[in-house]
Coordinates of C-alpha atoms in Angstrom, one line a residue:
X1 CA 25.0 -12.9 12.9
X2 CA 21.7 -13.9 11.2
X3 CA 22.2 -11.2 8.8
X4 CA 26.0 -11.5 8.6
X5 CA 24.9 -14.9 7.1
X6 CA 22.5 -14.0 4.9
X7 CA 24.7 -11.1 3.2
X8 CA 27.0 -13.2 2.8
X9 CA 25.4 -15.3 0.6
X10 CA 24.1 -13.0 -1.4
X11 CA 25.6 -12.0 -5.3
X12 CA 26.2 -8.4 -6.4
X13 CA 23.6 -7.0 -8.5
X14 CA 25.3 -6.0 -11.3
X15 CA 26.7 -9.9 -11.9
X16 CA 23.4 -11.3 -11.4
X17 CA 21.7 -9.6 -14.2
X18 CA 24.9 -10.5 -16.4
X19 CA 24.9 -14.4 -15.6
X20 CA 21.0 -14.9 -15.3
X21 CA 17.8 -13.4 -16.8
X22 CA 15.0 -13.1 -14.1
X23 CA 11.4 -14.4 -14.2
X24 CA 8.6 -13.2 -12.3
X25 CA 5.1 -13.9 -10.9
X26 CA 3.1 -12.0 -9.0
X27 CA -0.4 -13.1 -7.1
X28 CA -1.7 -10.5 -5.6
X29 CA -4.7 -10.7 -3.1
X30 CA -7.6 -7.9 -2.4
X31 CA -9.6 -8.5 0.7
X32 CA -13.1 -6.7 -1.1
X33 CA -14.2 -4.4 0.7
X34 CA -17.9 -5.9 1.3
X35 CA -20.0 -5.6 4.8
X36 CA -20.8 -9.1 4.9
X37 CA -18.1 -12.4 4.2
X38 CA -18.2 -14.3 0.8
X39 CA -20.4 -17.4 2.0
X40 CA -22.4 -16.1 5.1
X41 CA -23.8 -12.7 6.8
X42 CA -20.7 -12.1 9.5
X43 CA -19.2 -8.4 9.5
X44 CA -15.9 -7.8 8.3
X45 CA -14.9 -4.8 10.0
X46 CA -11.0 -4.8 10.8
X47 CA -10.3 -4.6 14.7
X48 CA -13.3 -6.4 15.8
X49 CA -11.9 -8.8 19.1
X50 CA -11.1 -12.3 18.3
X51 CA -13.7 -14.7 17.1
X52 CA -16.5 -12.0 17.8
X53 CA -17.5 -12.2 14.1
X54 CA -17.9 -15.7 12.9
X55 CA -21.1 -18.4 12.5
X56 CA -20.9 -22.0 11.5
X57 CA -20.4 -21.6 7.7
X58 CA -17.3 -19.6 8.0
X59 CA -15.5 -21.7 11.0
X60 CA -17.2 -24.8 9.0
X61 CA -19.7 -26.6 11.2
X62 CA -21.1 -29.5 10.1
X63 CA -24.4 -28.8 8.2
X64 CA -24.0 -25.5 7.4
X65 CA -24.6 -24.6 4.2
X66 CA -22.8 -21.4 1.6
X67 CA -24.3 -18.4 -0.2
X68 CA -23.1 -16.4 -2.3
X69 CA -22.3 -12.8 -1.5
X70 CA -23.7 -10.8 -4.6
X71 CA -21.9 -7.7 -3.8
X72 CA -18.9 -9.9 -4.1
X73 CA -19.4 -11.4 -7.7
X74 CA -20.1 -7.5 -9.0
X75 CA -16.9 -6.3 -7.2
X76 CA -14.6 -9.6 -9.1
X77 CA -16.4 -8.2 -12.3
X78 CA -15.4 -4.3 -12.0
X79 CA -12.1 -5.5 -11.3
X80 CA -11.8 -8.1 -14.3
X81 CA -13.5 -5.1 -16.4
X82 CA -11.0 -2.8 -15.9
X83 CA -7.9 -5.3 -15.8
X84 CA -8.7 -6.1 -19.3
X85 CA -10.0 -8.9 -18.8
X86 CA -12.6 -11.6 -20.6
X87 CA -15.5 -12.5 -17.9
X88 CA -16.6 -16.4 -18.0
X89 CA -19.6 -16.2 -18.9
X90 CA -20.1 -18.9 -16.3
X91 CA -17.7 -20.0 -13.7
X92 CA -17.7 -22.3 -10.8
X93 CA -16.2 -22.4 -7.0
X94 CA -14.0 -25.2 -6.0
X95 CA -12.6 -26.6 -2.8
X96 CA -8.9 -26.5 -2.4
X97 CA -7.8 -29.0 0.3
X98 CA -5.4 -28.6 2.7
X99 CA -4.9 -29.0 6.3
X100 CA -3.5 -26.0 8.3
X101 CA -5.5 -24.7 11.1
X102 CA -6.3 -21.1 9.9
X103 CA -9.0 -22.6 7.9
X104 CA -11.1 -24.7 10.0
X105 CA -12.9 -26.6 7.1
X106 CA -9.9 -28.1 6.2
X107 CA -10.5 -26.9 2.7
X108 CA -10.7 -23.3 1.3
X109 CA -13.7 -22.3 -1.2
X110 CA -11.7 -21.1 -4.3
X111 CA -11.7 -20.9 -8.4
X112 CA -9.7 -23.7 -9.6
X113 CA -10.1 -23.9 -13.9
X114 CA -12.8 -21.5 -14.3
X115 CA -11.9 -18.5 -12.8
X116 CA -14.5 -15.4 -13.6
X117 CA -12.2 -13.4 -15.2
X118 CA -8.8 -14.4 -17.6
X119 CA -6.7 -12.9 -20.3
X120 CA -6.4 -9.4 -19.2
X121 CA -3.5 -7.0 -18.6
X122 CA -2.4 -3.5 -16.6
X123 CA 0.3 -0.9 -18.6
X124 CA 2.4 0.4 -15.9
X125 CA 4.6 3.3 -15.8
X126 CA 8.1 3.4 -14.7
X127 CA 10.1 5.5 -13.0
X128 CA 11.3 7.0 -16.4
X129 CA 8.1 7.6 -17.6
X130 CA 8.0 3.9 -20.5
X131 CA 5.4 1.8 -20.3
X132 CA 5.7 -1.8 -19.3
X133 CA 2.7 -4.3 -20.0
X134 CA 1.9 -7.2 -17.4
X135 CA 0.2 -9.8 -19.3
X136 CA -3.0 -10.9 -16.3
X137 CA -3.3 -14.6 -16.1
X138 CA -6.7 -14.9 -14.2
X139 CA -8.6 -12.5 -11.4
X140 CA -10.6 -15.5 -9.6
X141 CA -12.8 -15.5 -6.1
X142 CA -11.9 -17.4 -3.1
X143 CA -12.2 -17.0 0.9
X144 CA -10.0 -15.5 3.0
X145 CA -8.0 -17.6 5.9
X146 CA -8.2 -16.9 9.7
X147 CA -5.0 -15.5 11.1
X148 CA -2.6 -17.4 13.1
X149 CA -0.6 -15.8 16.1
X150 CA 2.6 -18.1 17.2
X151 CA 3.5 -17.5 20.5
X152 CA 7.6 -18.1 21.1
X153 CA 9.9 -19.1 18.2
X154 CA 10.2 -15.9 17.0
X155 CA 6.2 -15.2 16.0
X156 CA 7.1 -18.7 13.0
X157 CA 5.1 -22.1 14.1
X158 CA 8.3 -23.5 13.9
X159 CA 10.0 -23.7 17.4
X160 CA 6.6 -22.1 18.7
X161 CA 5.5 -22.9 22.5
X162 CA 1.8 -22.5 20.8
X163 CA -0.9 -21.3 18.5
X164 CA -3.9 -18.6 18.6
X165 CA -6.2 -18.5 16.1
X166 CA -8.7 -15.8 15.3
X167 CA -11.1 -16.9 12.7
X168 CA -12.7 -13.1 12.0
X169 CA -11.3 -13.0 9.0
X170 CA -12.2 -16.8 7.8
X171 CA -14.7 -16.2 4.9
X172 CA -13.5 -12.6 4.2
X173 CA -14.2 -12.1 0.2
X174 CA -10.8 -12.4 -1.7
X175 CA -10.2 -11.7 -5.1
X176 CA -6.3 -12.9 -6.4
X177 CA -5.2 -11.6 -9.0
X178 CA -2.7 -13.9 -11.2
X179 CA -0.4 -12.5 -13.8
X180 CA 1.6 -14.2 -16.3
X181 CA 5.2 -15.0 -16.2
X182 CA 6.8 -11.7 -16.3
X183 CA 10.1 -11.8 -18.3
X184 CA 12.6 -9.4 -20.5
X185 CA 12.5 -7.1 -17.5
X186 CA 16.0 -7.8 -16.7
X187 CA 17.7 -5.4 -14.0
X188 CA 14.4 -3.2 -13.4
X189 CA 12.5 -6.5 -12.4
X190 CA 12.2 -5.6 -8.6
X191 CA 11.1 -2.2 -10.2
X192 CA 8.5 -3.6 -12.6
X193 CA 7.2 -5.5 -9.9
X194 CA 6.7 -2.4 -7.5
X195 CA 5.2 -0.3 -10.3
X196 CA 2.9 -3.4 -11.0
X197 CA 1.5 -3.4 -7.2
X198 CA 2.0 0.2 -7.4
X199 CA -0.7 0.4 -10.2
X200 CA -3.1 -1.9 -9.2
X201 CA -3.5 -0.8 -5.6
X202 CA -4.6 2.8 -7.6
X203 CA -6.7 0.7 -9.4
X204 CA -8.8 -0.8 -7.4
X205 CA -8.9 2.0 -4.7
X206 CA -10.6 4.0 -7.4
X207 CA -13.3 1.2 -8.7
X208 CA -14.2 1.5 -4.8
X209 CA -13.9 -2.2 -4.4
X210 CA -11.7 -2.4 -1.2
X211 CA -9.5 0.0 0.9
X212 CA -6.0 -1.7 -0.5
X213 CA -4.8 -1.2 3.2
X214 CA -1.7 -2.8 3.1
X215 CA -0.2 -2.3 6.7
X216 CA -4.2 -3.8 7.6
X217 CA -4.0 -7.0 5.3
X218 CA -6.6 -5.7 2.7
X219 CA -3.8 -6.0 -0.1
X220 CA -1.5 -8.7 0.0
X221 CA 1.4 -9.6 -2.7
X222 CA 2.9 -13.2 -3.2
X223 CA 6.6 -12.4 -5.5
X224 CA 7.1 -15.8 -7.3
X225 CA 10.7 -15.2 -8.8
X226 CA 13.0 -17.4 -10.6
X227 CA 16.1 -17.1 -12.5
X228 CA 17.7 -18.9 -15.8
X229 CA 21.1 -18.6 -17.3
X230 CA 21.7 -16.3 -20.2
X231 CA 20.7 -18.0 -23.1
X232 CA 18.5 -20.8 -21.7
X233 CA 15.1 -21.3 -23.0
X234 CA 13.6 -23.1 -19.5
X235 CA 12.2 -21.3 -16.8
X236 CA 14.3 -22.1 -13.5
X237 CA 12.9 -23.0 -10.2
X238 CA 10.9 -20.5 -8.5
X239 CA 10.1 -19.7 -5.2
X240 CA 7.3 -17.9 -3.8
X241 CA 7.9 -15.3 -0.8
X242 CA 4.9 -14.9 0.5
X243 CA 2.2 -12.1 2.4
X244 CA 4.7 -9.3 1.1
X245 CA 3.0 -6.0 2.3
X246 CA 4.1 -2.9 1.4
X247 CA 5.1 -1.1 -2.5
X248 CA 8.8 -0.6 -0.8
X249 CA 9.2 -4.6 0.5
X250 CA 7.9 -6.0 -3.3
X251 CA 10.9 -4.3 -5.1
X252 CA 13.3 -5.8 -1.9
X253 CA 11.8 -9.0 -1.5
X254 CA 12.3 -9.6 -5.4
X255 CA 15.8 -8.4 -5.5
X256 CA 16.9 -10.1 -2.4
X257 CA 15.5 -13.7 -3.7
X258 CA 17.1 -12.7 -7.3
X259 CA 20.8 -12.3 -5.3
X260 CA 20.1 -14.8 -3.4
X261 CA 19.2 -17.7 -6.1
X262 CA 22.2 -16.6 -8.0
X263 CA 24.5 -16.9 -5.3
X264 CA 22.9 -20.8 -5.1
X265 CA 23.3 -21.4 -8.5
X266 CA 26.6 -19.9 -9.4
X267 CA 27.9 -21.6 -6.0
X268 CA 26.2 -25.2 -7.7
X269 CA 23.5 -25.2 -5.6
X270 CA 19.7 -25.6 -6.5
X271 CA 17.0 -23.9 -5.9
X272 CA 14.0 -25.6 -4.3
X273 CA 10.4 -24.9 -4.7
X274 CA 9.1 -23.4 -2.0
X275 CA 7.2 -20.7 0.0
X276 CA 9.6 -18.3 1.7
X277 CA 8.9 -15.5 4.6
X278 CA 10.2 -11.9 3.8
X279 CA 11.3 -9.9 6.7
X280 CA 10.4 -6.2 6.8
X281 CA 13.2 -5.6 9.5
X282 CA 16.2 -6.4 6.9
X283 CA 14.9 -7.1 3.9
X284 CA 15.9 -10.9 3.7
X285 CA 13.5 -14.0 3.0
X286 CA 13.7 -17.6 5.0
X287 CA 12.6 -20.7 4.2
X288 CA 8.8 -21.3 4.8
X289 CA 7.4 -25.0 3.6
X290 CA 8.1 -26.7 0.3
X291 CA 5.5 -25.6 -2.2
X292 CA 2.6 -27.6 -3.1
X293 CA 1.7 -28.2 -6.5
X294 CA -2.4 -27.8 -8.1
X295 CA -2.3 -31.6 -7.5
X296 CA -1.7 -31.7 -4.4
X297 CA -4.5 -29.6 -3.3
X298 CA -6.9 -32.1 -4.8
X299 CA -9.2 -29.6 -6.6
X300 CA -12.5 -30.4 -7.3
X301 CA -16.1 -28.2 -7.7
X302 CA -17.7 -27.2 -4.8
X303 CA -20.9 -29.4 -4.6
X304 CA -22.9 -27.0 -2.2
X305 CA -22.7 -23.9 -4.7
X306 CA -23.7 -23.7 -8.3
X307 CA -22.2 -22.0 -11.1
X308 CA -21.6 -18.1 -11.4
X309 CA -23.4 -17.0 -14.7
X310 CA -23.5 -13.2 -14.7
X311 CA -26.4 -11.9 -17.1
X312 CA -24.2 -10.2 -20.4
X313 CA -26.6 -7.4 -19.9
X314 CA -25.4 -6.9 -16.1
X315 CA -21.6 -7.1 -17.3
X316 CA -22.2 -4.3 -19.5
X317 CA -23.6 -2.3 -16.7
X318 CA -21.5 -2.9 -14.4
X319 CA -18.4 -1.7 -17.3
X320 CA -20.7 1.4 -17.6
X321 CA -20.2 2.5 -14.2
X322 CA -16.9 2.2 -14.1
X323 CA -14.9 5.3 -12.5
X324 CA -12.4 7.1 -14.7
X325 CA -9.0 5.5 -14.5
X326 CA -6.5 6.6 -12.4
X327 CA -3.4 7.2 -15.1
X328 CA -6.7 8.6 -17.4
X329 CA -7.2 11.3 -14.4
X330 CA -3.4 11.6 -14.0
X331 CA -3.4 13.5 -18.0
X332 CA -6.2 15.8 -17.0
X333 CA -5.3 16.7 -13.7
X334 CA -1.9 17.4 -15.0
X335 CA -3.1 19.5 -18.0
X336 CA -5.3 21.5 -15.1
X337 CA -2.5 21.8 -12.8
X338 CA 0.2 22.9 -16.0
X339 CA 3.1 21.4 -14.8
X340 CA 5.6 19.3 -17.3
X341 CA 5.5 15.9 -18.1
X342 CA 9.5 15.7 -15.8
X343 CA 7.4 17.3 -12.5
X344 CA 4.2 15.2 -12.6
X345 CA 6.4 11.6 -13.3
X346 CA 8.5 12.6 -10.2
X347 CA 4.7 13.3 -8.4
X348 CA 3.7 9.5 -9.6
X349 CA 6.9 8.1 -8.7
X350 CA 6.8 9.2 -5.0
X351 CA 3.3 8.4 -5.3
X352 CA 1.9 11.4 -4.4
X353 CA -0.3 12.4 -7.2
X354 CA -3.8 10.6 -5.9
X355 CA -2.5 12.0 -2.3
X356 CA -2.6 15.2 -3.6
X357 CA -5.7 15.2 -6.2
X358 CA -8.0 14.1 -3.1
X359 CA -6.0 16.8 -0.7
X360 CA -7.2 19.3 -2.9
X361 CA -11.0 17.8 -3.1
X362 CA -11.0 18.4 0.6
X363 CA -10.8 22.0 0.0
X364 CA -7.0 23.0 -0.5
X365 CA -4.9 24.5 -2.9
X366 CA -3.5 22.6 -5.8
X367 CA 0.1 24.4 -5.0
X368 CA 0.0 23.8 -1.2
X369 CA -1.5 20.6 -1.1
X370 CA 1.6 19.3 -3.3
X371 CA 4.0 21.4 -1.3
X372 CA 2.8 19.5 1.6
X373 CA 3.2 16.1 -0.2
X374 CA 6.1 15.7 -1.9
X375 CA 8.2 17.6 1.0
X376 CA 7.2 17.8 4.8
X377 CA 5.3 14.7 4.4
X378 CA 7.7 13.0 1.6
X379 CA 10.7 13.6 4.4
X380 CA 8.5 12.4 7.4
X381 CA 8.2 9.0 5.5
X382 CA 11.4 8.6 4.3
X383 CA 12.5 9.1 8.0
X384 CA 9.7 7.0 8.7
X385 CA 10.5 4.0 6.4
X386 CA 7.2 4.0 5.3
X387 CA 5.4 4.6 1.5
X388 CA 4.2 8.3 1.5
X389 CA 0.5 6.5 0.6
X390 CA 1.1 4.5 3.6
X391 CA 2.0 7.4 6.4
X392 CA -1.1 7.4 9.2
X393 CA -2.5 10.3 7.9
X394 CA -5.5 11.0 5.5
X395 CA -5.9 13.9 2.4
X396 CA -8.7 15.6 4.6
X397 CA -6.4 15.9 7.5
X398 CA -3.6 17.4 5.4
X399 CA -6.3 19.9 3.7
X400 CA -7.7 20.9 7.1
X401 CA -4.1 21.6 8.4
X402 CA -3.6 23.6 5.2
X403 CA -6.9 25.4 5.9
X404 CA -5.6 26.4 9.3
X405 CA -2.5 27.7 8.2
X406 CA -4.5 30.0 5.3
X407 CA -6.7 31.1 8.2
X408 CA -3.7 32.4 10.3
X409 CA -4.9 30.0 12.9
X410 CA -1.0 28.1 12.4
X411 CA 2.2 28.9 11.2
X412 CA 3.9 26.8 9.0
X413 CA 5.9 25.2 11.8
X414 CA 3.2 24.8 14.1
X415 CA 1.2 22.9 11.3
X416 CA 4.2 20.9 10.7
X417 CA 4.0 20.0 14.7
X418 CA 0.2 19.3 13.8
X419 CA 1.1 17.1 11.0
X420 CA 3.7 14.7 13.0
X421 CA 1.3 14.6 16.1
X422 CA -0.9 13.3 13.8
X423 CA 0.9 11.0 12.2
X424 CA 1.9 9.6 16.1
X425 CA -1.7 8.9 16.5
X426 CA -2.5 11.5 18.8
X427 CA -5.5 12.9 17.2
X428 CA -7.2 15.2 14.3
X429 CA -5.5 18.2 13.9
X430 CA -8.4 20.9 15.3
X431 CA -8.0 18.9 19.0
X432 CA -4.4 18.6 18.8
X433 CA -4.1 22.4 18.3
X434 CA -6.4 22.6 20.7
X435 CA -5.3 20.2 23.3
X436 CA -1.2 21.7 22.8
X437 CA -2.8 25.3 22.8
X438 CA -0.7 25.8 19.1
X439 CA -2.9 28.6 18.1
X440 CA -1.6 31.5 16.7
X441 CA -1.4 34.3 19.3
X442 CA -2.7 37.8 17.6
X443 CA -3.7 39.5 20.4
X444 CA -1.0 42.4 20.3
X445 CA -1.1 43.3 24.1
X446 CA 0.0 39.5 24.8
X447 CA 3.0 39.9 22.4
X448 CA 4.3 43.3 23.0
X449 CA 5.7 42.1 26.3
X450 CA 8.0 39.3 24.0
X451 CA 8.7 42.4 22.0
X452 CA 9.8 44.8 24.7
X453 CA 12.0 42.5 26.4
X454 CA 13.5 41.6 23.2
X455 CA 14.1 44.8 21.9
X456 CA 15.8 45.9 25.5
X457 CA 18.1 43.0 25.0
X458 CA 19.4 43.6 21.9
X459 CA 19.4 48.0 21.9
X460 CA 22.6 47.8 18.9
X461 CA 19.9 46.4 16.8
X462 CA 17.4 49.1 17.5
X463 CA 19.8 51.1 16.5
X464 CA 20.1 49.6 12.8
X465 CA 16.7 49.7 12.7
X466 CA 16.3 53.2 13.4
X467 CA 19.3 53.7 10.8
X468 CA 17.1 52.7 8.0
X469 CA 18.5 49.0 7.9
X470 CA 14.9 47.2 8.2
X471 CA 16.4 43.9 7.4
X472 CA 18.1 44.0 11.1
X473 CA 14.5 43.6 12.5
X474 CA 14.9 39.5 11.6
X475 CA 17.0 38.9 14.9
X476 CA 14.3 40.4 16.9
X477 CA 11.6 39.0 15.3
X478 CA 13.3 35.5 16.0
X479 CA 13.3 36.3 19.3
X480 CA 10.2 37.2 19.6
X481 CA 9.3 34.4 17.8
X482 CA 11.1 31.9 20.1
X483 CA 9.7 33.2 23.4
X484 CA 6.2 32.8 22.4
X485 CA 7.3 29.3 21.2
X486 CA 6.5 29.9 17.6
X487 CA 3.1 30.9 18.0
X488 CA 3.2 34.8 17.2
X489 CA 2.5 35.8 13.5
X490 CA 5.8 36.6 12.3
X491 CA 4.3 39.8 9.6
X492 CA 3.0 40.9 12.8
X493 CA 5.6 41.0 15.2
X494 CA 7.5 42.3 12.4
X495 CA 4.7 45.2 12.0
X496 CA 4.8 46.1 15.7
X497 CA 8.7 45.6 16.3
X498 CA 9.1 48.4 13.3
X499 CA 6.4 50.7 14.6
X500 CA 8.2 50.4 18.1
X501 CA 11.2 51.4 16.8
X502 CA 10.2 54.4 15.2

């Protein structure tokens, strides 16, 4: 019924972008991928038990004092670099005040008017190979929150029984990364805003600054989207759906809110301001709570930390070492590989291309590594629901069931087996061969027996064969081929069915 509802309410597609012109921002938030929190030495290792990984200054003790994680300030700087952006030459923390348990001090450590890094921007591609620039707002430090767990009313702290709070990830280094309002984009806005997260996860997975895990946490997307009548020169009312966490769920979080604010509008509703849950099981958003505003957070520097003032000279080393750039890369690999400008856009659009370049750095071939890519494993995460970056399994696993396939230790289907009992968590590929017993079989004494039986069962098709009409050999080949449950060579069976025959 829920969803009954919520369709319901929703305007076609097609009339919203004739009656409204949408607006966009997007905060995105990269957990850095550091060993130690922002403002004290606790791990951050993902999957540690509850509360094993916490002191006083990230749950907030009284007396405990901040420091500031180095590693962190260089790894806000490679990413401000390589957004474009200007670094402050000195910026300052803030505390951003509000109560909610999943931060125990009450107050988060953040960047409030100073951020490190501002003025910057990211060219994405789209799907038909333009260019779209997002203008960046600001990149700027914070903390990251504890996580809550609601127990009853549906996993929402509304209509919960109660509340657990695991404060591991309190104090986790964040950087957010702000853009500007994004507008103009019209109908493609929900795909401007995918190829925008799209981009930037590449990004920063190749300055080596986090993981950009986003089934784990470690990248994080907040969709602020408004709309405004044709013709009208004020912004509407936004709303911001929040914790958005996969490349698939920004383009359908944006245009579920655009439907759904135009059905509001056009119906004389109005919007309010407010934070709003997206749901990865249908693709709607519901209320959260109304949205604060800067005041309301009470902003004001952090008195226990002092200013950030990177050294000019260490800014320009840091821009020295940075990697090159992954649509940089894209062009050479592409003039290395020689495939046309049509075949590698349809590799970047089904995100594949970093999938395959690091595939083939494991030790496989350019051609099979994208066979693999962009169809057995494109079709298991479309069947999957799931981004082909996000599928459970890793370039070296793919590369490794590639290399066991070239040494005739798999055939194709049996590596394809491989590949999905991977991707079910049961293992790396070598013990999952090993454990099923999916090895090729080449001795020929084991197989003749398959081969014997088949050929007395089918004695018209021996016949063809001996006639000259090779092709005939396919049925017994498939035979064999089934009673030795995929696992016989097929040029071999083919080999010894022939020479029997003879």
């Amino acid at each position: 019924m829920a969803m009954t509802a919520a369709a319901a309410e929703l305007m076609d597609y097609d009339q919203v972008i004739d009656e409204f012109d949408p607006v966009m921002g997007l905060e995105v938030h990269v957990e850095l991928g550091t060993t130690t929190k922002m403002f004290c030495g606790c791990p951050t290792a993902f999957g540690a038990d509850p509360n094993t990984q916490v002191c006083p200054v990230c749950i907030g003790l009284p007396g405990s004092l901040p420091v500031v994680n180095a590693t962190a300030i260089e790894y806000a700087i490679r990413i401000g670099l390589a957004l474009n952006c200007s670094i402050r030459p000195s910026s300052v923390f803030a505390r951003k005040n509000y109560f909610y348990p999943d931060q125990p001090k009450n107050y988060q450590i953040s960047q409030y008017d100073e951020p490190i890094a501002y003025e910057g921007h990211l060219d994405v591609a789209l799907s038909d190979g333009t260019t779209w620039r997002v203008e960046i707002e600001r990149a700027h430090m914070e903390e990251d929150t504890g996580k809550s767990l609601h127990i009853g009313g549906a996993g929402r702290i509304h209509g919960a029984d109660h509340s657990l709070l695991d404060y591991n990830r309190a104090g986790v280094p964040l950087v957010e990364i702000v853009t500007k309002p994004i507008v103009g984009a019209g109908a493609r806005a929900p795909e401007v805003a995918r190829a925008y997260v799209t981009a930037l996860r590449d990004l920063l997975k190749s300055l080596g600054v986090s993981d950009v895990r986003m089934d784990q946490g470690s990248l994080r997307c907040d969709a602020n989207v408004s709309l405004m009548r044709k013709g009208a020169s004020e912004f509407g009312t936004r709303t911001e759906t929040k914790n958005v966490n996969s490349l698939k769920s920004v383009e359908t979080a944006v245009t579920f809110e655009m439907r759904r604010q135009a059905a509001v509008l056009t119906a004389g509703g109005q919007i309010v301001q407010e934070t709003r849950h997206y749901h990865e099981t249908d693709g709607t958003t519901s209320p959260g709570r109304r949205k604060e505003t800067a005041e309301d957070y009470r902003y004001f520097p952090e008195p226990d930390l002092p200013p950030v003032q990177p050294a000019a000279e260490w800014i320009e080393e840091i821009r020295a070492t940075l990697p090159e750039l992954p649509w940089v890369r894209r062009a050479r690999i592409q003039q290395e590989w020689g495939v046309s400008d049509e075949v590698m856009r349809d590799l970047v659009n089904v995100g594949a291309v970093d999938l395959i370049i690091a595939t083939v750095d494991a030790g496989a071939a350019p051609e099979a590594a994208r066979g693999w890519w962009v169809s057995f494993l494109a079709q298991q995460a479309n069947s999957r629901g799931s981004d082909l970056a996000d599928l459970p399994i890793t370039p070296e696993q793919v590369a490794e069931i590639i290399g066991l396939v070239d040494e005739g230790k798999l055939t194709t289907k049996l590596a394809q087996q491989v590949a999905v009992a991977v991707l079910d968590g049961e293992g790396q590929p070598a013990q999952i061969v090993a454990d099923r017993g999916l090895e090729v079989v080449r001795d020929d004494s084991a197989l003749q027996k398959a081969i014997d039986d088949a050929l007395a069962a089918n004695p018209d098709i021996v016949e063809k064969i001996r006639g000259g009409k090779v092709k005939a050999a396919g049925k017994i080949v498939g035979d064999v081929m089934k009673a030795t449950r995929g696992q016989a060579d097929p040029a071999r069976v083919q080999e010894l069915v022939l020479a029997a025959c003879q």
